[in-house]
Short mmCIF file of C-alpha atoms in Angstrom, two decimals:
data_model
loop_
_atom_site.label_atom_id
_atom_site.label_comp_id
_atom_site.label_asym_id
_atom_site.label_seq_id
_atom_site.Cartn_x
_atom_site.Cartn_y
_atom_site.Cartn_z
CA UNK K 214 0.71 15.34 -27.55
CA UNK K 215 -1.59 12.81 -28.91
CA UNK K 216 -3.89 12.23 -25.64
CA UNK K 217 -5.16 8.61 -26.25
CA UNK K 218 -8.97 7.78 -25.41
CA UNK K 219 -8.05 5.00 -22.93
CA UNK K 220 -5.34 4.21 -20.11
CA UNK K 221 -4.33 1.38 -17.53
CA UNK K 222 -4.63 2.03 -13.95
CA UNK K 223 -4.14 0.06 -11.31
CA UNK K 224 -7.82 -0.73 -9.62
CA UNK K 225 -8.66 -1.54 -5.83
CA UNK K 226 -11.51 -3.90 -6.10
CA UNK K 227 -12.33 -3.87 -2.41
CA UNK K 228 -10.05 -3.19 0.89
CA UNK K 229 -7.78 -6.23 1.55
CA UNK K 230 -4.73 -7.59 0.56
CA UNK K 231 -2.76 -6.77 -2.60
CA UNK K 232 -4.43 -9.64 -4.75
CA UNK K 233 -7.39 -7.00 -4.55
CA UNK K 234 -5.45 -4.99 -6.83
CA UNK K 235 -5.79 -5.53 -10.55
CA UNK K 236 -4.25 -3.53 -13.89
CA UNK K 237 -7.36 -2.38 -15.78
CA UNK K 238 -8.41 -0.19 -18.80
CA UNK K 239 -10.12 2.91 -18.05
CA UNK K 240 -11.08 6.16 -20.02
CA UNK K 241 -8.81 9.22 -20.06
CA UNK K 242 -10.63 11.64 -18.01
CA UNK K 243 -11.29 15.34 -19.32
CA UNK K 244 -10.14 18.07 -17.38
CA UNK K 245 -12.91 20.32 -16.23
CA UNK K 246 -13.16 24.06 -15.30
CA UNK K 247 -9.95 24.55 -12.58
CA UNK K 248 -8.44 21.61 -13.66
CA UNK K 249 -5.47 20.13 -15.70
CA UNK K 250 -4.83 16.36 -17.41
CA UNK K 251 -1.66 15.24 -16.59
CA UNK K 252 0.41 12.34 -17.89
CA UNK K 253 1.56 10.40 -14.78
CA UNK K 254 5.92 10.23 -15.11
CA UNK K 255 6.27 9.18 -11.54
CA UNK K 256 4.18 8.18 -8.30
CA UNK K 257 5.45 6.87 -5.07
CA UNK K 258 4.16 3.37 -4.10
CA UNK K 259 4.55 3.41 -0.01
CA UNK K 260 3.06 2.53 3.37
CA UNK K 261 0.59 4.80 3.36
CA UNK K 262 -1.03 3.28 0.06
CA UNK K 263 -0.84 -0.19 2.17
CA UNK K 264 -3.15 1.52 4.98
CA UNK K 265 -5.61 2.58 2.22
CA UNK K 266 -5.49 -0.80 0.47
CA UNK K 267 -6.67 -2.05 3.97
CA UNK K 268 -8.94 0.38 4.79
CA UNK K 269 -7.09 1.43 7.79
CA UNK K 270 -6.53 5.17 6.55
CA UNK K 271 -8.56 7.29 8.54
CA UNK K 272 -8.88 10.17 6.02
CA UNK K 273 -10.21 8.25 3.46
CA UNK K 274 -13.71 9.12 2.62
CA UNK K 275 -14.05 7.23 -0.83
CA UNK K 276 -15.12 3.54 -1.07
CA UNK K 277 -13.86 0.86 -3.36
CA UNK K 278 -13.43 0.19 -6.22
CA UNK K 279 -10.66 3.13 -6.58
CA UNK K 280 -7.25 3.79 -7.89
CA UNK K 281 -4.57 4.64 -5.07
CA UNK K 282 -1.65 6.72 -5.36
CA UNK K 283 -1.09 9.41 -2.87
CA UNK K 284 1.51 11.65 -5.03
CA UNK K 285 3.02 12.20 -8.24
CA UNK K 286 4.81 14.22 -10.40
CA UNK K 287 3.26 14.53 -13.99
CA UNK K 288 3.54 16.50 -17.16
CA UNK K 289 0.56 18.79 -18.12
CA UNK K 290 -0.65 17.47 -21.40
CA UNK K 291 -4.39 19.40 -21.50
CA UNK K 292 -5.71 22.40 -19.49
CA UNK K 293 -9.52 22.94 -18.39
CA UNK K 294 -11.49 26.23 -19.10
CA UNK K 295 -10.11 29.21 -17.24
CA UNK K 296 -6.60 27.88 -16.68
CA UNK K 297 -3.68 30.17 -17.05
CA UNK K 298 -1.25 28.23 -15.25
CA UNK K 299 0.17 25.56 -14.85
CA UNK K 300 0.96 25.19 -18.85
CA UNK K 301 0.86 22.56 -21.31
CA UNK K 302 4.15 20.89 -21.28
CA UNK K 303 4.83 21.86 -17.53
CA UNK K 304 6.05 19.46 -15.01
CA UNK K 305 4.01 19.26 -11.61
CA UNK K 306 3.75 17.43 -8.37
CA UNK K 307 0.64 17.07 -6.12
CA UNK K 308 -0.50 15.24 -2.92
CA UNK K 309 -3.44 13.55 -4.15
CA UNK K 310 -4.37 10.73 -1.73
CA UNK K 311 -5.86 8.68 -4.37
CA UNK K 312 -5.77 8.10 -8.00
CA UNK K 313 -2.40 8.31 -9.18
CA UNK K 314 -1.73 4.64 -9.76
CA UNK K 315 -2.37 5.67 -13.28
CA UNK K 316 -1.24 6.84 -16.76
CA UNK K 317 -3.25 9.73 -16.88
CA UNK K 318 -5.06 11.91 -14.36
CA UNK K 319 -6.88 15.29 -13.44
CA UNK K 320 -5.84 17.50 -10.96
CA UNK K 321 -6.91 20.92 -9.41
CA UNK K 322 -4.67 23.47 -11.15
CA UNK K 323 -4.34 25.23 -7.77
CA UNK K 324 -2.80 22.78 -5.90
CA UNK K 325 -0.07 21.66 -8.28
CA UNK K 326 3.56 22.76 -7.34
CA UNK K 327 5.74 23.45 -10.74
CA UNK K 328 8.63 21.00 -10.89
CA UNK K 329 11.82 22.03 -12.99
CA UNK K 330 12.16 19.64 -16.00
CA UNK K 331 15.91 18.82 -15.21
CA UNK K 332 14.70 16.78 -12.02
CA UNK K 333 14.37 13.25 -11.80
CA UNK K 334 10.42 12.72 -11.83
CA UNK K 335 11.31 9.83 -9.14
CA UNK K 336 13.32 11.67 -7.08
CA UNK K 337 10.54 14.69 -7.10
CA UNK K 338 7.80 12.55 -6.10
CA UNK K 339 9.70 11.15 -3.23
CA UNK K 340 9.56 14.70 -2.03
CA UNK K 341 5.96 15.24 -2.10
CA UNK K 342 4.73 13.05 0.43
CA UNK K 343 7.65 11.84 2.72
CA UNK K 344 10.04 14.56 2.68
CA UNK K 345 7.39 17.22 2.56
CA UNK K 346 6.17 15.61 5.64
CA UNK K 347 9.68 15.40 7.27
CA UNK K 348 10.09 19.25 6.50
CA UNK K 349 6.94 19.93 8.24
CA UNK K 350 7.16 17.88 11.20
CA UNK K 351 10.53 19.70 11.67
CA UNK K 352 9.59 23.19 11.12
CA UNK K 353 5.94 23.56 11.08
CA UNK K 354 5.05 21.04 14.10
CA UNK K 355 8.27 20.95 16.23
CA UNK K 356 9.90 23.99 15.51
CA UNK K 357 13.31 22.67 15.87
CA UNK K 358 16.00 25.12 16.64
CA UNK K 359 20.05 24.52 15.78
CA UNK K 360 22.19 22.51 18.35
CA UNK K 361 18.84 20.56 19.62
CA UNK K 362 19.01 16.69 20.25
CA UNK K 363 16.41 14.96 18.09
CA UNK K 364 15.43 11.25 18.11
CA UNK K 365 13.79 9.82 15.33
CA UNK K 366 12.11 6.64 15.64
CA UNK K 367 11.95 4.62 12.33
CA UNK K 368 14.90 6.43 10.69
CA UNK K 369 15.43 3.82 8.08
CA UNK K 370 11.88 4.38 6.67
CA UNK K 371 10.87 7.19 4.11
CA UNK K 372 9.72 9.80 6.56
CA UNK K 373 12.51 8.83 8.92
CA UNK K 374 15.51 9.26 6.29
CA UNK K 375 14.28 12.30 5.65
CA UNK K 376 14.10 13.91 9.30
CA UNK K 377 17.55 12.63 9.88
CA UNK K 378 18.91 14.35 6.77
CA UNK K 379 16.63 17.57 7.21
CA UNK K 380 17.48 17.57 11.24
CA UNK K 381 21.09 17.57 10.44
CA UNK K 382 20.75 20.44 7.67
CA UNK K 383 19.16 22.48 10.50
CA UNK K 384 21.99 22.11 12.44
CA UNK K 385 20.71 19.40 15.17
CA UNK K 386 21.95 16.41 16.48
CA UNK K 387 20.27 13.53 15.60
CA UNK K 388 19.87 9.93 16.89
CA UNK K 389 17.74 7.41 14.45
CA UNK K 390 16.54 4.36 15.92
CA UNK K 391 16.45 1.41 13.48
CA UNK K 392 16.68 -2.18 13.26
CA UNK K 393 20.65 -3.14 13.36
CA UNK K 394 20.07 -4.37 9.59
CA UNK K 395 19.77 -0.62 8.54
CA UNK K 396 22.73 0.59 11.17
CA UNK K 397 25.03 1.59 8.38
CA UNK K 398 22.23 3.48 6.34
CA UNK K 399 21.00 5.38 9.28
CA UNK K 400 25.19 6.16 10.13
CA UNK K 401 25.81 7.38 6.47
CA UNK K 402 22.59 9.89 6.78
CA UNK K 403 24.45 11.52 9.53
CA UNK K 404 22.66 9.83 12.78
CA UNK K 405 23.85 8.10 15.57
CA UNK K 406 22.10 4.75 15.37
CA UNK K 407 20.05 3.28 18.19
CA UNK K 408 18.93 0.03 18.22
CA UNK K 409 14.73 0.00 18.10
CA UNK K 410 14.65 -3.07 20.18
CA UNK K 411 15.86 -1.29 23.05
CA UNK K 412 13.29 -1.42 25.60
CA UNK K 413 13.91 2.23 27.04
CA UNK K 414 15.95 4.61 24.63
CA UNK K 415 16.50 7.44 27.51
CA UNK K 416 17.63 4.57 29.82
CA UNK K 417 19.98 2.98 27.21
CA UNK K 418 21.35 6.34 25.74
CA UNK K 419 21.57 8.22 29.04
CA UNK K 420 19.56 10.80 27.02
CA UNK K 421 16.30 12.61 26.71
CA UNK K 422 15.68 14.62 23.81
CA UNK K 423 14.38 17.99 22.93
CA UNK K 424 12.03 16.40 20.40
CA UNK K 425 11.27 12.71 19.71
CA UNK K 426 9.96 11.66 16.23
CA UNK K 427 7.63 8.90 16.20
CA UNK K 428 5.70 7.20 13.13
CA UNK K 429 5.74 3.86 14.48
CA UNK K 430 3.66 3.80 17.85
CA UNK K 431 5.12 0.85 19.46
CA UNK K 432 3.82 0.51 22.83
CA UNK K 433 1.03 3.27 21.70
CA UNK K 434 3.98 5.90 21.80
CA UNK K 435 4.79 5.09 25.47
CA UNK K 436 8.23 4.29 24.72
CA UNK K 437 8.73 7.60 22.72
CA UNK K 438 7.12 9.37 25.34
CA UNK K 439 9.77 8.20 28.09
CA UNK K 440 12.63 9.46 25.72
CA UNK K 441 10.98 13.45 25.84
CA UNK K 442 13.27 15.84 27.73
CA UNK K 443 12.09 17.87 30.58
CA UNK K 444 10.99 20.47 28.25
CA UNK K 445 10.73 18.57 25.27
CA UNK K 446 8.01 17.69 22.65
CA UNK K 447 6.97 14.31 21.08
CA UNK K 448 5.88 14.81 17.27
CA UNK K 449 3.78 11.49 16.52
CA UNK K 450 2.91 11.05 12.84
CA UNK K 451 2.08 7.53 12.02
CA UNK K 452 0.96 3.99 13.65
CA UNK K 453 2.82 1.65 11.38
CA UNK K 454 3.35 -1.02 13.95
CA UNK K 455 -0.51 -0.97 14.72
CA UNK K 456 -1.20 -1.58 10.98
CA UNK K 457 1.46 -4.20 10.70
CA UNK K 458 -0.22 -6.07 13.99
CA UNK K 459 -3.72 -5.21 12.57
CA UNK K 460 -5.07 -3.66 15.83
CA UNK K 461 -8.17 -2.20 16.10
CA UNK K 462 -9.15 1.26 14.92
CA UNK K 463 -10.75 1.89 18.68
CA UNK K 464 -6.90 0.91 19.99
CA UNK K 465 -5.43 3.21 17.62
CA UNK K 466 -8.07 6.03 18.79
CA UNK K 467 -7.09 5.22 22.33
CA UNK K 468 -3.48 5.96 21.20
CA UNK K 469 -4.07 9.30 20.04
CA UNK K 470 -6.47 9.86 23.07
CA UNK K 471 -3.60 9.24 25.36
CA UNK K 472 -1.30 11.84 23.38
CA UNK K 473 -3.91 14.33 24.24
CA UNK K 474 -4.09 13.36 27.71
CA UNK K 475 -0.41 13.68 28.09
CA UNK K 476 -0.41 16.76 26.73
CA UNK K 477 -3.21 18.04 28.61
CA UNK K 478 -1.56 17.01 32.07
CA UNK K 479 2.27 17.48 31.28
CA UNK K 480 3.62 20.54 32.78
CA UNK K 481 6.55 21.52 30.62
CA UNK K 482 6.58 18.55 27.99
CA UNK K 483 4.08 18.46 24.80
CA UNK K 484 2.66 16.25 22.21
CA UNK K 485 1.24 16.45 19.00
CA UNK K 486 0.12 14.02 16.28
CA UNK K 487 0.68 15.60 12.85
CA UNK K 488 -1.12 14.97 9.60
CA UNK K 489 0.04 16.43 6.57
CA UNK K 490 -3.19 16.45 5.02
CA UNK K 491 -4.73 18.24 7.69
CA UNK K 492 -2.27 21.13 7.92
CA UNK K 493 -2.60 21.46 4.15
CA UNK K 494 -6.26 22.17 4.45
CA UNK K 495 -5.35 24.81 7.20
CA UNK K 496 -2.51 26.28 5.53
CA UNK K 497 -1.97 25.29 1.46
CA UNK K 498 0.11 27.78 0.91
CA UNK K 499 2.61 26.13 3.47
CA UNK K 500 2.31 22.83 1.45
CA UNK K 501 3.43 24.79 -1.74
CA UNK K 502 6.10 26.72 0.05
CA UNK K 503 7.88 23.64 1.63
CA UNK K 504 7.31 21.36 -1.37
CA UNK K 505 9.17 24.32 -3.23
CA UNK K 506 11.82 24.85 -0.83
CA UNK K 507 12.44 20.84 -1.20
CA UNK K 508 12.48 20.94 -5.02
CA UNK K 509 15.13 23.53 -4.95
CA UNK K 510 17.35 21.61 -2.41
CA UNK K 511 17.19 18.69 -4.65
CA UNK K 512 17.92 20.67 -7.56
CA UNK K 513 21.30 22.33 -5.60
CA UNK K 514 22.26 18.96 -4.73
CA UNK K 515 21.48 19.41 -1.04
CA UNK K 516 19.43 16.33 -0.54
CA UNK K 517 19.09 13.13 -2.53
CA UNK K 518 16.13 10.68 -2.05
CA UNK K 519 16.91 7.11 -2.21
CA UNK K 520 15.06 5.22 -4.95
CA UNK K 521 14.96 1.50 -4.18
CA UNK K 522 13.38 0.51 -7.67
CA UNK K 523 11.12 1.95 -10.46
CA UNK K 524 8.41 -0.33 -11.47
CA UNK K 525 5.74 -0.70 -13.93
CA UNK K 526 1.90 -0.98 -13.36
CA UNK K 527 1.94 -4.81 -13.45
CA UNK K 528 4.39 -4.82 -10.32
CA UNK K 529 2.42 -2.52 -8.12
CA UNK K 530 0.86 -5.56 -6.06
CA UNK K 531 4.64 -7.29 -5.47
CA UNK K 532 5.56 -3.49 -4.59
CA UNK K 533 2.58 -3.78 -1.77
CA UNK K 534 4.07 -7.19 -0.28
CA UNK K 535 7.48 -5.98 -0.31
CA UNK K 536 6.70 -2.59 1.52
CA UNK K 537 4.61 -4.52 4.16
CA UNK K 538 7.56 -7.38 4.75
CA UNK K 539 10.01 -4.18 5.50
CA UNK K 540 13.58 -3.85 5.12
CA UNK K 541 13.43 -1.68 2.18
CA UNK K 542 16.24 1.23 2.13
CA UNK K 543 14.73 3.21 -0.64
CA UNK K 544 11.45 4.40 -2.21
CA UNK K 545 9.55 2.12 -4.60
CA UNK K 546 8.61 4.59 -7.24
CA UNK K 547 5.52 3.65 -10.19
CA UNK K 548 6.68 4.76 -13.55
CA UNK K 549 3.18 4.12 -15.59
CA UNK K 550 4.42 5.38 -18.73
CA UNK K 551 7.53 3.94 -19.51
#
């Protein structure tokens, strides 16, 4: 394969709105020792990217100008010195945090997960962040068991949909909180729909749950905590309501501190705040194992991520606007090399 000298990327010039994103030309990088160069086949455009664009993502150390893109599936086109695997021609997936809104990029070889060439790259990249987060929330964080009652707050979102589907596959009873607009979707996924606007889930449903999953953080996780049963667990994993309302980092910090407080002083109930990047640093093999498990499920047809649209580099800024507006029922996927 002929590798061009330059490529197009979506550059974030500085933190702010979608207008800070621009398609520019940059050199194609050369893989160094331990790296592979991939041609990007698909990369998710997701709410986490919005947080990064706004400068509201706590794990981001880099400063603009930079290229966003939290995950990808790509084809290896060149390997650096000393690389035996993956090989040129293989497809790989990776969790990148930044750098994947591009036509080409380098990856650390030992962080790559091989992807079967028969799989749709757009569907495969949907698994890397959203579905692996859901899988690890269920099985690495909450340790769900067959027959348990689960409440998924934000069930129409990418992670929420995955939590519902994977929770049902684990043999659990699942309720999904989402707006009434998404009621049919939640039911189609296999969960009992709950209107997300109710004040108190436990009171309205007359149920308290073995596990509550909350990536929204409305009322600073208080509403989710009230729905946790006597020996239940709250798995918090996001603060999208706070991001959309532009609350201060200090207030978000207070919410997270309160989780710690609840965990410390609750006799039988527990809480946690899940971060896929933190867990990957502690247990890198788990990420590879879990993503590989999901790719196998995709190949068998056991799961089917929803793709709302496939877009080119020129449409990324508009995709950010749509994601912030809400209402999507599937993933927007960037295809930078159509």
